[in-house]
PDB file of C-alpha atoms in Angstrom:
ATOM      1  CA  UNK A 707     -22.242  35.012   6.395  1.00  0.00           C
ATOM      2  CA  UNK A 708     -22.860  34.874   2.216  1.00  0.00           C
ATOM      3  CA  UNK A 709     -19.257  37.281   2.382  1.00  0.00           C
ATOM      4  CA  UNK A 710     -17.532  35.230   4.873  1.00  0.00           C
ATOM      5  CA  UNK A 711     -18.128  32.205   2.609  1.00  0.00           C
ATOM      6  CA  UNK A 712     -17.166  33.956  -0.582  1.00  0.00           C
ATOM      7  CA  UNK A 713     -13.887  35.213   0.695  1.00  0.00           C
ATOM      8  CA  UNK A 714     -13.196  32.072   2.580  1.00  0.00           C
ATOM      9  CA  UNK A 715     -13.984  30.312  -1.657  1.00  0.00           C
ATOM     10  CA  UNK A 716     -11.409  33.098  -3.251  1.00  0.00           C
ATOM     11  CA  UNK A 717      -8.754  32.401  -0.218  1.00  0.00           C
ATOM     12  CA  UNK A 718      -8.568  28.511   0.300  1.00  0.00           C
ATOM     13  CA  UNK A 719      -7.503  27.657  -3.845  1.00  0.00           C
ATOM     14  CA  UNK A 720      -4.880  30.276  -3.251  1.00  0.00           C
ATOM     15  CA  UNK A 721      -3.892  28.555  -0.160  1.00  0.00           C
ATOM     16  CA  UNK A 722      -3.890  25.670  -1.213  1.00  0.00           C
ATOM     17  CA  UNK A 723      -2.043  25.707  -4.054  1.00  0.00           C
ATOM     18  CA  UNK A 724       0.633  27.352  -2.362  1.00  0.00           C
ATOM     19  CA  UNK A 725       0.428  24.594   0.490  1.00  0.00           C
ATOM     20  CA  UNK A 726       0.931  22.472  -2.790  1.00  0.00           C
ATOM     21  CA  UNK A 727       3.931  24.133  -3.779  1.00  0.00           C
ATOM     22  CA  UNK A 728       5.708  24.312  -0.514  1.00  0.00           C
ATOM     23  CA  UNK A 729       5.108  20.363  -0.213  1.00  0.00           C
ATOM     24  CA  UNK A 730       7.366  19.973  -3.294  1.00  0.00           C
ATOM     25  CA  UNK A 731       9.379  21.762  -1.673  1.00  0.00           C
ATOM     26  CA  UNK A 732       9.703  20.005   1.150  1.00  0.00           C
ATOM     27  CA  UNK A 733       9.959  17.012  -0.455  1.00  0.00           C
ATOM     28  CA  UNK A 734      12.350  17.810  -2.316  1.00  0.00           C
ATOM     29  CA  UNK A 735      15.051  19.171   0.244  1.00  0.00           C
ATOM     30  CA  UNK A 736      14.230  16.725   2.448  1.00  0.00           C
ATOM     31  CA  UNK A 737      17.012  13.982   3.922  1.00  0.00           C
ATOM     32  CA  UNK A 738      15.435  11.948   6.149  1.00  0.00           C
ATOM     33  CA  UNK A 739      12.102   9.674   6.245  1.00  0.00           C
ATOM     34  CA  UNK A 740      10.384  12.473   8.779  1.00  0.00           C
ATOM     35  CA  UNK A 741      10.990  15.543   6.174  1.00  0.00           C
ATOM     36  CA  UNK A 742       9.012  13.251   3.869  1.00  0.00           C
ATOM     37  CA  UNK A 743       6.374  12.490   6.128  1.00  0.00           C
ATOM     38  CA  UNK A 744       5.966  16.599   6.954  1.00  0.00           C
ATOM     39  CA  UNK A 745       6.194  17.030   3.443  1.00  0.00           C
ATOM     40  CA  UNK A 746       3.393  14.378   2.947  1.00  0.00           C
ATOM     41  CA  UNK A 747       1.103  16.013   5.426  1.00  0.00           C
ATOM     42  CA  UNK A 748       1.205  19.165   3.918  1.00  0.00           C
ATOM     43  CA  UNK A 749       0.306  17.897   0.650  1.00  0.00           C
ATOM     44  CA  UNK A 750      -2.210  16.245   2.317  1.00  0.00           C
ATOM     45  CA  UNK A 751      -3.522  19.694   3.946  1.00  0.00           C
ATOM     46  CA  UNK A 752      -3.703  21.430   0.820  1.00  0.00           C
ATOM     47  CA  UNK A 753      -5.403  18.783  -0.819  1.00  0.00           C
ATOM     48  CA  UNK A 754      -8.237  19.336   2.355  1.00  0.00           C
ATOM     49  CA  UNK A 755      -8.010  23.317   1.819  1.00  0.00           C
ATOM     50  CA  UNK A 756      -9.363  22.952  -1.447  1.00  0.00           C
ATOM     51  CA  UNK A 757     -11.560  19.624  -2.675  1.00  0.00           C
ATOM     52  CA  UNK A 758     -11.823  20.650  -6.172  1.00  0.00           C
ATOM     53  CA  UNK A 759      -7.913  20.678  -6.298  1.00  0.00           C
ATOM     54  CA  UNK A 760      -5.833  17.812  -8.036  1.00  0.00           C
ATOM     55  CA  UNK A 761      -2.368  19.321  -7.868  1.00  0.00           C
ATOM     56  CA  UNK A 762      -2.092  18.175  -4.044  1.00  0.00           C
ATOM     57  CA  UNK A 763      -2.893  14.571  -4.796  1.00  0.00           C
ATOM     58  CA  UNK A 764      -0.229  14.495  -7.709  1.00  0.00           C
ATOM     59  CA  UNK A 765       2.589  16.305  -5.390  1.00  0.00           C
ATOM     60  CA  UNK A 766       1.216  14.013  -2.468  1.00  0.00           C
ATOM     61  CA  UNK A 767       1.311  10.918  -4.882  1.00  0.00           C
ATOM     62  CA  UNK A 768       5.408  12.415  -5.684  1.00  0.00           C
ATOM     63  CA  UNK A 769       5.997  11.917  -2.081  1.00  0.00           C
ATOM     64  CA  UNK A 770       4.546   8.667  -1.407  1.00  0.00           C
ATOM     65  CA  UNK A 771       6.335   7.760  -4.610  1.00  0.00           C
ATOM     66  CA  UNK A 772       9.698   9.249  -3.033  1.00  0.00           C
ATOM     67  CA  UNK A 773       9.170   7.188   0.241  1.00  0.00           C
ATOM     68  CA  UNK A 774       8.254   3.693  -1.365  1.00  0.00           C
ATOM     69  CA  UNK A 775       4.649   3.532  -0.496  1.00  0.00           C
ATOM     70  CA  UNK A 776       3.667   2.554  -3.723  1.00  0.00           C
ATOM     71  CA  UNK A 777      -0.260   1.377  -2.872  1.00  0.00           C
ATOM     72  CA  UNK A 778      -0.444   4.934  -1.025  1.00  0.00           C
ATOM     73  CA  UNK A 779       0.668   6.894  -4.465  1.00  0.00           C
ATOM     74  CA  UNK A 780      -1.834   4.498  -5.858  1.00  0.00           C
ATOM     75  CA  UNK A 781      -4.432   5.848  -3.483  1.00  0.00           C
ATOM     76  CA  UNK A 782      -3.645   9.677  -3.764  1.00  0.00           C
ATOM     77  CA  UNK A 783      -3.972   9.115  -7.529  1.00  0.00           C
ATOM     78  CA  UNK A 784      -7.222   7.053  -7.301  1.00  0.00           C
ATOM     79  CA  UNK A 785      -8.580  10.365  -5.457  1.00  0.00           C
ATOM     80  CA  UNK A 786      -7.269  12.797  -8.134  1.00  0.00           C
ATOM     81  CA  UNK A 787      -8.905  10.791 -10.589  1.00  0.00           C
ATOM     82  CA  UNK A 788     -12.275  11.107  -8.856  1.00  0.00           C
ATOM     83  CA  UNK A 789     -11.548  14.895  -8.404  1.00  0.00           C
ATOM     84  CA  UNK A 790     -10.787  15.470 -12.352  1.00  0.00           C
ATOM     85  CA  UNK A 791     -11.620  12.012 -14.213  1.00  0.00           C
ATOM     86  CA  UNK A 792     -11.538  13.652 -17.543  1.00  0.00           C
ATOM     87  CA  UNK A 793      -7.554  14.823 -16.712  1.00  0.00           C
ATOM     88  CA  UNK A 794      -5.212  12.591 -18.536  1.00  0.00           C
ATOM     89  CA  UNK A 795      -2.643  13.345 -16.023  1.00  0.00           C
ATOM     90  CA  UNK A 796      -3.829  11.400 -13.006  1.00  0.00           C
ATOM     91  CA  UNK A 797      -5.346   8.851 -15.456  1.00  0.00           C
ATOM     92  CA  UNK A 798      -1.467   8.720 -17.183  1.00  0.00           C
ATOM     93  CA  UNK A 799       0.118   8.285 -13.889  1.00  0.00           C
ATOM     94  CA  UNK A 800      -1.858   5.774 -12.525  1.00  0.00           C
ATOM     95  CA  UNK A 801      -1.187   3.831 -15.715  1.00  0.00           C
ATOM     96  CA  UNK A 802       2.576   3.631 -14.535  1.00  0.00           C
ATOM     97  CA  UNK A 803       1.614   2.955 -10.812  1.00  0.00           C
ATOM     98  CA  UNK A 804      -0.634  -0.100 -12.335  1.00  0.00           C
ATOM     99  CA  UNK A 805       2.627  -1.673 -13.892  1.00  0.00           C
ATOM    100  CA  UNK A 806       4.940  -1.639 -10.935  1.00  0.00           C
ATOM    101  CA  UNK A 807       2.117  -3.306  -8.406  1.00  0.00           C
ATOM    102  CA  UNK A 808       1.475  -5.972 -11.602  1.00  0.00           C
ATOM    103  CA  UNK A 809      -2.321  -4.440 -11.520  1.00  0.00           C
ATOM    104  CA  UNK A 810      -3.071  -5.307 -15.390  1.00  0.00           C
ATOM    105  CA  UNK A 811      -7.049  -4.870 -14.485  1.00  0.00           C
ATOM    106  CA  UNK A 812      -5.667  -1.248 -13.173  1.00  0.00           C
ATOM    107  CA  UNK A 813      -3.128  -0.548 -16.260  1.00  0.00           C
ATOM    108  CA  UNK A 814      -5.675  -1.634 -18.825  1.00  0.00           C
ATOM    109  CA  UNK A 815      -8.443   0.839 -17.025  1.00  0.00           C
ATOM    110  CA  UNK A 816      -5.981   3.536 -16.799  1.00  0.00           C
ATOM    111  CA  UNK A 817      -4.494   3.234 -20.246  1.00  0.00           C
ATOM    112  CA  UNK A 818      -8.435   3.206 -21.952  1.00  0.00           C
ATOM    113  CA  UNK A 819      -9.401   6.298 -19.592  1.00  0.00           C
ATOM    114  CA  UNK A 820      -6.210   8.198 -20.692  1.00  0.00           C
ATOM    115  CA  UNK A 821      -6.996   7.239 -24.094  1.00  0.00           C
ATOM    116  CA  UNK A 822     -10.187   8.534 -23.966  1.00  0.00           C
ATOM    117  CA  UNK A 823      -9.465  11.794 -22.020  1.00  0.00           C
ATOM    118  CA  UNK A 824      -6.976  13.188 -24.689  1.00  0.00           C
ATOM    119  CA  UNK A 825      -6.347  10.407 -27.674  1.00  0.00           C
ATOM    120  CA  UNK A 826      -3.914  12.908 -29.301  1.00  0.00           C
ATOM    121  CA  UNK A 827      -1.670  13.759 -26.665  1.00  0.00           C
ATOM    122  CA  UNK A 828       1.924  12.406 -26.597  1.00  0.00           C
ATOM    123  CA  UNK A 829       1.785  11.484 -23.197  1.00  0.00           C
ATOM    124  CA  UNK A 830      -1.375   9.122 -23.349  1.00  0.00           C
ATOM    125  CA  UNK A 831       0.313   7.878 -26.985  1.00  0.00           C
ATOM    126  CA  UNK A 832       3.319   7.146 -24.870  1.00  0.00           C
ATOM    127  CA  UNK A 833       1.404   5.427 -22.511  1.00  0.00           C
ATOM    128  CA  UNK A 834      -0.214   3.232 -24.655  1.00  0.00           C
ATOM    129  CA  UNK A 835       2.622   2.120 -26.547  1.00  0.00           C
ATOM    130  CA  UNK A 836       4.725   1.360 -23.150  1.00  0.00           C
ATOM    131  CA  UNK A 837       1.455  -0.325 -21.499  1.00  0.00           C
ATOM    132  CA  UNK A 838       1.188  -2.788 -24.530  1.00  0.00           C
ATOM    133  CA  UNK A 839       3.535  -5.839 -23.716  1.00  0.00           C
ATOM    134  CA  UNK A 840       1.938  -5.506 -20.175  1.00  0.00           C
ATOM    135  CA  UNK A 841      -1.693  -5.835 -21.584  1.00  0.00           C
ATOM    136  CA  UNK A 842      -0.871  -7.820 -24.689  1.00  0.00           C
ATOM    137  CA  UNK A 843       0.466 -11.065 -22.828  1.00  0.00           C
ATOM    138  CA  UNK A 844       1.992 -13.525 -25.262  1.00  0.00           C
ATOM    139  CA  UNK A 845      -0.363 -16.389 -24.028  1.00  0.00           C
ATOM    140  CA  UNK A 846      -3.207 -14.668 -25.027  1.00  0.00           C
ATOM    141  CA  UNK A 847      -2.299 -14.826 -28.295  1.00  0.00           C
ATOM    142  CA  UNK A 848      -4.662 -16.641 -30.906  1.00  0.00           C
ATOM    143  CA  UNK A 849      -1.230 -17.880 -32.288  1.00  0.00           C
ATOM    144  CA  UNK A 850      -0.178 -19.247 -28.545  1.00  0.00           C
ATOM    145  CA  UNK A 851       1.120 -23.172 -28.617  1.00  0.00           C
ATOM    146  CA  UNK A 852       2.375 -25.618 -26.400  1.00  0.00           C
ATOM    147  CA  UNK A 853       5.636 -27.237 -27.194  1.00  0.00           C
ATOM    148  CA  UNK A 854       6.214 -29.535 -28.234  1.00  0.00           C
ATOM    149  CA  UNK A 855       3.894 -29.649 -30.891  1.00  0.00           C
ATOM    150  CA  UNK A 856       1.707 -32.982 -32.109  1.00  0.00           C
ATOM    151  CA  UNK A 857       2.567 -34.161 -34.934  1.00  0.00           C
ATOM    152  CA  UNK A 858      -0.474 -34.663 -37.653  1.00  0.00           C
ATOM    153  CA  UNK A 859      -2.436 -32.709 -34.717  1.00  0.00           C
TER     154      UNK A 859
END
């Protein structure tokens, strides 16, 4: 049983990641809506064959992406996130998911977590720079009037 297990632990990464691969694949010859979806469901079975693996959820988040389900890419990242939550990837991606569903609670979470997961990097520098005008709202400013303004007021 103990060397059952341990060649099933060497096999199933392998497997998976080349699940992983063949999903981009897929996904990326596909032509029609049902290519994507087999393309999604392998993604989705290499992401089973191996629960330590983030690399599924990212190509599986590509797909979603690719067939407009933007709250589903926003759940295959939230998953790779748990799986490797000190990976700026995921964290970086997310960050971008956050600003086209108007999440600013999500952006601002995934910006500091990217931040804080590799504060040198260019693509969390990036991130932070593009994320600013979203979390840096003009109203919020300490400098933010009304117009007209009151005289003597």
């Amino acid at each position: 049983v103990a060397l059952a297990s341990f060649g099933a632990s060497a096999i199933l990464p392998d497997l998976s990641q080349s699940k992983a691969q063949q999903a981009l694949a897929e996904a990326g010859a596909a032509k029609t809506p049902a290519q994507l979806l087999a393309a999604l469901a392998t993604a989705e079975l290499a992401a089973r064959l191996n629960p330590l693996a983030v690399e599924p959820l990212l190509d599986a988040a590509v797909i979603a992406d690719r067939r407009g389900l933007r709250l589903a890419e926003r759940d295959y990242l939230l998953r790779a996130v748990h799986r490797a939550p000190y990976d700026a990837l995921p964290w970086n991606r997310l960050a971008y998911v956050a600003v086209i569903l108007g999440d600013r609670a999500g952006l601002l979470s995934a910006v500091h977590q990217a931040l804080a997961d590799d504060p040198i990097g260019s693509d969390s520098l990036i991130l932070a720079a593009t994320a600013e005008p979203y979390i840096a709202l003009p109203q919020n400013s300490a400098t933010a009037t009304g117009t007209p303004l009151v005289p003597g007021g």
